[in-house]
């Protein structure tokens, strides 16, 4: 299938690009190539190359030896490993167990069980690994590896072969462990992958420490529970508005606003009235869409949309700030918005994607206390999902304080 997609590229006179996926090549594959536009000259050298790769695959796949780096290895053998890797038969290679990358900076897969061996790829913290060999201080890991070969033919033509296949690579044991061993440290808390301030929008591939706007601290459960009774809530449920036949009717100062459910699949909008925020003259409504949800703050006087949020908006005790923190299950990051409250207006200050922590799904485990801190129960982003596919119920605790003077920026 991949070869068909690349058929036109194979017609280039001086360069042939071939993508082989997982399986070794066969004479049938070469016969199919011959029916395409590849020249006989290219085909002859390609046949030799592909058959050599296939025979190498067969030879290596039949081996289940454990590499002992304490024994001498010839330069030729080392070069062969570095070029061709250790190809395995996916279906017939048993997985001994699963481990996770637990090192803060991730882990490096190497060609052989040695810190001096060739680097093959990087793994991020939280990556699940299939262990197929236990080799002293190293694990042999099953993974899909990309390799590229350049070959010259008669000193004139250049052939490039790209291969993606299952191989055995090695990772140090002390860089792995269970999901339960992945935990937040104070240095993890303020690292962001994206920051938007006004019209300026920045992304950080390796993360950047956010030292302005917010101060974030790691706290213990005892302090979290001690502060829970100090939670402030400006939401009023008095005279709550009920939905009737899919319709919510909100009485305004001089008029009314009607919200009607729409159940047409991708255009789905289902409304739920949450309550009133009388201190800000706002109504709060939850909206469920086809594959997401959010909240809308609606002006009590005129009925216009004041602000829309991806998650519940929490108002600070001094009524100067509002924070909404959404745990994105796809990117496994927290999308946090900080707003300043100006009368009946809610204006954005920053939005930031925190890459290392995510709030739990329990709404009772996030609150703004009268001491001026927003308290949250969180998990490390890499451990947000358990191995069985359910959300991790093991929490750590943080608190966030808005840096003085932010509202005037």
mmCIF file of N, CA, C and O in Angstrom, residues 337-396:
data_model
loop_
_atom_site.group_PDB
_atom_site.id
_atom_site.type_symbol
_atom_site.label_atom_id
_atom_site.label_comp_id
_atom_site.label_asym_id
_atom_site.label_seq_id
_atom_site.Cartn_x
_atom_site.Cartn_y
_atom_site.Cartn_z
ATOM 1 N N UNK A 337 -6.994 29.886 31.880
ATOM 2 C CA UNK A 337 -7.256 31.282 31.518
ATOM 3 C C UNK A 337 -7.369 32.113 32.785
ATOM 4 O O UNK A 337 -8.074 31.733 33.733
ATOM 5 N N UNK A 338 -6.674 33.230 32.791
ATOM 6 C CA UNK A 338 -6.774 34.205 33.875
ATOM 7 C C UNK A 338 -7.424 35.461 33.318
ATOM 8 O O UNK A 338 -6.987 36.006 32.301
ATOM 9 N N UNK A 339 -8.491 35.929 33.989
ATOM 10 C CA UNK A 339 -9.230 37.119 33.566
ATOM 11 C C UNK A 339 -9.223 38.155 34.691
ATOM 12 O O UNK A 339 -9.096 37.811 35.861
ATOM 13 N N UNK A 340 -9.389 39.410 34.299
ATOM 14 C CA UNK A 340 -9.647 40.439 35.297
ATOM 15 C C UNK A 340 -11.103 40.876 35.157
ATOM 16 O O UNK A 340 -11.665 40.920 34.062
ATOM 17 N N UNK A 341 -11.711 41.171 36.290
ATOM 18 C CA UNK A 341 -13.121 41.569 36.322
ATOM 19 C C UNK A 341 -13.197 43.088 36.422
ATOM 20 O O UNK A 341 -12.633 43.691 37.337
ATOM 21 N N UNK A 342 -13.855 43.682 35.460
ATOM 22 C CA UNK A 342 -13.992 45.138 35.390
ATOM 23 C C UNK A 342 -15.477 45.470 35.285
ATOM 24 O O UNK A 342 -16.043 45.503 34.192
ATOM 25 N N UNK A 343 -16.119 45.678 36.442
ATOM 26 C CA UNK A 343 -17.561 45.909 36.440
ATOM 27 C C UNK A 343 -18.296 44.669 35.987
ATOM 28 O O UNK A 343 -18.151 43.585 36.566
ATOM 29 N N UNK A 344 -19.071 44.812 34.902
ATOM 30 C CA UNK A 344 -19.779 43.661 34.337
ATOM 31 C C UNK A 344 -19.002 43.025 33.189
ATOM 32 O O UNK A 344 -19.516 42.138 32.522
ATOM 33 N N UNK A 345 -17.788 43.459 32.984
ATOM 34 C CA UNK A 345 -16.942 42.892 31.940
ATOM 35 C C UNK A 345 -15.919 41.929 32.538
ATOM 36 O O UNK A 345 -15.422 42.141 33.642
ATOM 37 N N UNK A 346 -15.614 40.880 31.770
ATOM 38 C CA UNK A 346 -14.588 39.903 32.153
ATOM 39 C C UNK A 346 -13.566 39.867 31.020
ATOM 40 O O UNK A 346 -13.841 39.359 29.935
ATOM 41 N N UNK A 347 -12.373 40.420 31.285
ATOM 42 C CA UNK A 347 -11.376 40.611 30.230
ATOM 43 C C UNK A 347 -10.202 39.658 30.421
ATOM 44 O O UNK A 347 -9.659 39.534 31.526
ATOM 45 N N UNK A 348 -9.773 38.980 29.353
ATOM 46 C CA UNK A 348 -8.644 38.038 29.478
ATOM 47 C C UNK A 348 -7.316 38.744 29.745
ATOM 48 O O UNK A 348 -7.034 39.796 29.177
ATOM 49 N N UNK A 349 -6.529 38.169 30.639
ATOM 50 C CA UNK A 349 -5.165 38.641 30.906
ATOM 51 C C UNK A 349 -4.173 37.725 30.197
ATOM 52 O O UNK A 349 -3.365 38.171 29.393
ATOM 53 N N UNK A 350 -4.244 36.429 30.497
ATOM 54 C CA UNK A 350 -3.398 35.440 29.822
ATOM 55 C C UNK A 350 -4.171 34.147 29.629
ATOM 56 O O UNK A 350 -5.153 33.867 30.330
ATOM 57 N N UNK A 351 -3.703 33.335 28.685
ATOM 58 C CA UNK A 351 -4.059 31.915 28.622
ATOM 59 C C UNK A 351 -2.750 31.152 28.500
ATOM 60 O O UNK A 351 -1.835 31.584 27.791
ATOM 61 N N UNK A 352 -2.648 30.050 29.221
ATOM 62 C CA UNK A 352 -1.405 29.282 29.248
ATOM 63 C C UNK A 352 -1.718 27.802 29.330
ATOM 64 O O UNK A 352 -2.683 27.394 29.981
ATOM 65 N N UNK A 353 -0.904 27.002 28.643
ATOM 66 C CA UNK A 353 -1.032 25.545 28.699
ATOM 67 C C UNK A 353 0.056 25.005 29.619
ATOM 68 O O UNK A 353 1.244 25.015 29.267
ATOM 69 N N UNK A 354 -0.354 24.541 30.798
ATOM 70 C CA UNK A 354 0.597 23.955 31.749
ATOM 71 C C UNK A 354 0.774 22.483 31.403
ATOM 72 O O UNK A 354 -0.196 21.714 31.397
ATOM 73 N N UNK A 355 2.009 22.086 31.141
ATOM 74 C CA UNK A 355 2.230 20.775 30.544
ATOM 75 C C UNK A 355 2.418 19.628 31.531
ATOM 76 O O UNK A 355 2.380 18.463 31.121
ATOM 77 N N UNK A 356 2.579 19.899 32.818
ATOM 78 C CA UNK A 356 2.906 18.817 33.743
ATOM 79 C C UNK A 356 1.803 18.418 34.711
ATOM 80 O O UNK A 356 1.930 17.383 35.371
ATOM 81 N N UNK A 357 0.738 19.210 34.844
ATOM 82 C CA UNK A 357 -0.307 18.846 35.796
ATOM 83 C C UNK A 357 -1.695 19.086 35.205
ATOM 84 O O UNK A 357 -1.872 19.917 34.316
ATOM 85 N N UNK A 358 -2.667 18.329 35.734
ATOM 86 C CA UNK A 358 -4.057 18.434 35.277
ATOM 87 C C UNK A 358 -4.990 18.310 36.479
ATOM 88 O O UNK A 358 -4.773 17.445 37.336
ATOM 89 N N UNK A 359 -6.026 19.155 36.557
ATOM 90 C CA UNK A 359 -6.989 19.048 37.659
ATOM 91 C C UNK A 359 -7.760 17.736 37.593
ATOM 92 O O UNK A 359 -7.973 17.179 36.516
ATOM 93 N N UNK A 360 -8.174 17.246 38.755
ATOM 94 C CA UNK A 360 -9.030 16.063 38.785
ATOM 95 C C UNK A 360 -10.422 16.436 38.291
ATOM 96 O O UNK A 360 -10.757 17.596 38.130
ATOM 97 N N UNK A 361 -11.232 15.428 38.061
ATOM 98 C CA UNK A 361 -12.572 15.668 37.524
ATOM 99 C C UNK A 361 -13.585 16.038 38.601
ATOM 100 O O UNK A 361 -14.722 16.402 38.288
ATOM 101 N N UNK A 362 -13.209 15.949 39.869
ATOM 102 C CA UNK A 362 -14.141 16.254 40.947
ATOM 103 C C UNK A 362 -14.247 17.768 41.143
ATOM 104 O O UNK A 362 -13.265 18.425 41.497
ATOM 105 N N UNK A 363 -15.428 18.325 40.918
ATOM 106 C CA UNK A 363 -15.602 19.775 41.025
ATOM 107 C C UNK A 363 -15.385 20.274 42.455
ATOM 108 O O UNK A 363 -14.997 21.430 42.669
ATOM 109 N N UNK A 364 -15.610 19.403 43.440
ATOM 110 C CA UNK A 364 -15.426 19.815 44.832
ATOM 111 C C UNK A 364 -13.956 19.980 45.193
ATOM 112 O O UNK A 364 -13.633 20.541 46.240
ATOM 113 N N UNK A 365 -13.057 19.489 44.314
ATOM 114 C CA UNK A 365 -11.636 19.523 44.618
ATOM 115 C C UNK A 365 -10.920 20.693 43.953
ATOM 116 O O UNK A 365 -9.701 20.653 43.757
ATOM 117 N N UNK A 366 -11.678 21.732 43.609
ATOM 118 C CA UNK A 366 -11.083 22.994 43.178
ATOM 119 C C UNK A 366 -11.937 24.120 43.770
ATOM 120 O O UNK A 366 -13.154 24.131 43.611
ATOM 121 N N UNK A 367 -11.299 25.024 44.496
ATOM 122 C CA UNK A 367 -12.045 26.112 45.143
ATOM 123 C C UNK A 367 -11.110 27.288 45.406
ATOM 124 O O UNK A 367 -9.896 27.122 45.575
ATOM 125 N N UNK A 368 -11.697 28.461 45.417
ATOM 126 C CA UNK A 368 -10.954 29.660 45.778
ATOM 127 C C UNK A 368 -11.284 29.966 47.234
ATOM 128 O O UNK A 368 -12.447 30.146 47.593
ATOM 129 N N UNK A 369 -10.256 29.995 48.087
ATOM 130 C CA UNK A 369 -10.477 30.207 49.518
ATOM 131 C C UNK A 369 -10.350 31.688 49.874
ATOM 132 O O UNK A 369 -9.794 32.490 49.118
ATOM 133 N N UNK A 370 -10.844 32.027 51.033
ATOM 134 C CA UNK A 370 -10.842 33.424 51.470
ATOM 135 C C UNK A 370 -9.434 33.963 51.724
ATOM 136 O O UNK A 370 -9.250 35.174 51.883
ATOM 137 N N UNK A 371 -8.416 33.090 51.744
ATOM 138 C CA UNK A 371 -7.036 33.556 51.913
ATOM 139 C C UNK A 371 -6.422 34.047 50.599
ATOM 140 O O UNK A 371 -5.255 34.433 50.556
ATOM 141 N N UNK A 372 -7.208 34.010 49.512
ATOM 142 C CA UNK A 372 -6.739 34.530 48.234
ATOM 143 C C UNK A 372 -6.078 33.513 47.322
ATOM 144 O O UNK A 372 -5.588 33.865 46.246
ATOM 145 N N UNK A 373 -6.069 32.241 47.707
ATOM 146 C CA UNK A 373 -5.467 31.185 46.885
ATOM 147 C C UNK A 373 -6.556 30.339 46.226
ATOM 148 O O UNK A 373 -7.600 30.069 46.840
ATOM 149 N N UNK A 374 -6.280 29.896 44.998
ATOM 150 C CA UNK A 374 -7.106 28.893 44.341
ATOM 151 C C UNK A 374 -6.480 27.535 44.624
ATOM 152 O O UNK A 374 -5.304 27.298 44.293
ATOM 153 N N UNK A 375 -7.240 26.640 45.244
ATOM 154 C CA UNK A 375 -6.743 25.316 45.627
ATOM 155 C C UNK A 375 -7.251 24.267 44.640
ATOM 156 O O UNK A 375 -8.439 24.267 44.270
ATOM 157 N N UNK A 376 -6.344 23.361 44.229
ATOM 158 C CA UNK A 376 -6.704 22.329 43.262
ATOM 159 C C UNK A 376 -6.104 20.981 43.637
ATOM 160 O O UNK A 376 -4.949 20.899 44.069
ATOM 161 N N UNK A 377 -6.899 19.926 43.440
ATOM 162 C CA UNK A 377 -6.378 18.560 43.468
ATOM 163 C C UNK A 377 -5.996 18.213 42.033
ATOM 164 O O UNK A 377 -6.791 18.393 41.107
ATOM 165 N N UNK A 378 -4.763 17.722 41.839
ATOM 166 C CA UNK A 378 -4.250 17.504 40.489
ATOM 167 C C UNK A 378 -3.529 16.162 40.404
ATOM 168 O O UNK A 378 -3.227 15.523 41.414
ATOM 169 N N UNK A 379 -3.237 15.751 39.176
ATOM 170 C CA UNK A 379 -2.374 14.603 38.919
ATOM 171 C C UNK A 379 -1.301 15.032 37.928
ATOM 172 O O UNK A 379 -1.473 16.005 37.188
ATOM 173 N N UNK A 380 -0.210 14.313 37.919
ATOM 174 C CA UNK A 380 0.814 14.550 36.902
ATOM 175 C C UNK A 380 0.207 14.211 35.542
ATOM 176 O O UNK A 380 -0.469 13.200 35.388
ATOM 177 N N UNK A 381 0.455 15.052 34.553
ATOM 178 C CA UNK A 381 -0.137 14.846 33.225
ATOM 179 C C UNK A 381 0.216 13.480 32.648
ATOM 180 O O UNK A 381 -0.610 12.846 31.977
ATOM 181 N N UNK A 382 1.429 13.014 32.907
ATOM 182 C CA UNK A 382 1.854 11.723 32.370
ATOM 183 C C UNK A 382 1.139 10.556 33.028
ATOM 184 O O UNK A 382 1.124 9.445 32.484
ATOM 185 N N UNK A 383 0.537 10.783 34.198
ATOM 186 C CA UNK A 383 -0.172 9.720 34.915
ATOM 187 C C UNK A 383 -1.671 10.008 35.001
ATOM 188 O O UNK A 383 -2.360 9.483 35.872
ATOM 189 N N UNK A 384 -2.180 10.841 34.100
ATOM 190 C CA UNK A 384 -3.595 11.223 34.140
ATOM 191 C C UNK A 384 -4.505 10.010 33.904
ATOM 192 O O UNK A 384 -5.545 9.879 34.522
ATOM 193 N N UNK A 385 -4.068 9.135 32.992
ATOM 194 C CA UNK A 385 -4.827 7.914 32.702
ATOM 195 C C UNK A 385 -4.133 6.718 33.352
ATOM 196 O O UNK A 385 -2.921 6.586 33.302
ATOM 197 N N UNK A 386 -4.943 5.830 33.939
ATOM 198 C CA UNK A 386 -4.407 4.586 34.481
ATOM 199 C C UNK A 386 -4.220 3.576 33.351
ATOM 200 O O UNK A 386 -4.713 3.762 32.239
ATOM 201 N N UNK A 387 -3.512 2.503 33.658
ATOM 202 C CA UNK A 387 -3.248 1.502 32.630
ATOM 203 C C UNK A 387 -4.529 0.858 32.110
ATOM 204 O O UNK A 387 -4.602 0.451 30.951
ATOM 205 N N UNK A 388 -5.583 0.813 32.931
ATOM 206 C CA UNK A 388 -6.840 0.205 32.496
ATOM 207 C C UNK A 388 -7.712 1.174 31.708
ATOM 208 O O UNK A 388 -8.835 0.837 31.320
ATOM 209 N N UNK A 389 -7.219 2.388 31.471
ATOM 210 C CA UNK A 389 -7.979 3.352 30.671
ATOM 211 C C UNK A 389 -8.842 4.290 31.478
ATOM 212 O O UNK A 389 -9.420 5.233 30.918
ATOM 213 N N UNK A 390 -8.948 4.088 32.777
ATOM 214 C CA UNK A 390 -9.718 4.977 33.636
ATOM 215 C C UNK A 390 -8.847 6.128 34.137
ATOM 216 O O UNK A 390 -7.618 6.059 34.105
ATOM 217 N N UNK A 391 -9.515 7.178 34.605
ATOM 218 C CA UNK A 391 -8.778 8.315 35.138
ATOM 219 C C UNK A 391 -8.076 7.934 36.436
ATOM 220 O O UNK A 391 -8.596 7.158 37.237
ATOM 221 N N UNK A 392 -6.916 8.481 36.638
ATOM 222 C CA UNK A 392 -6.144 8.216 37.847
ATOM 223 C C UNK A 392 -6.819 8.897 39.045
ATOM 224 O O UNK A 392 -7.111 10.086 39.005
ATOM 225 N N UNK A 393 -7.092 8.144 40.080
ATOM 226 C CA UNK A 393 -7.753 8.708 41.268
ATOM 227 C C UNK A 393 -6.758 9.071 42.369
ATOM 228 O O UNK A 393 -7.139 9.384 43.487
ATOM 229 N N UNK A 394 -5.474 9.030 42.051
ATOM 230 C CA UNK A 394 -4.433 9.379 43.014
ATOM 231 C C UNK A 394 -4.057 10.848 42.800
ATOM 232 O O UNK A 394 -3.646 11.239 41.714
ATOM 233 N N UNK A 395 -4.211 11.684 43.814
ATOM 234 C CA UNK A 395 -4.060 13.134 43.664
ATOM 235 C C UNK A 395 -2.877 13.691 44.442
ATOM 236 O O UNK A 395 -2.466 13.143 45.464
ATOM 237 N N UNK A 396 -2.361 14.814 43.911
ATOM 238 C CA UNK A 396 -1.500 15.705 44.662
ATOM 239 C C UNK A 396 -2.230 17.042 44.744
ATOM 240 O O UNK A 396 -3.313 17.193 44.165
#
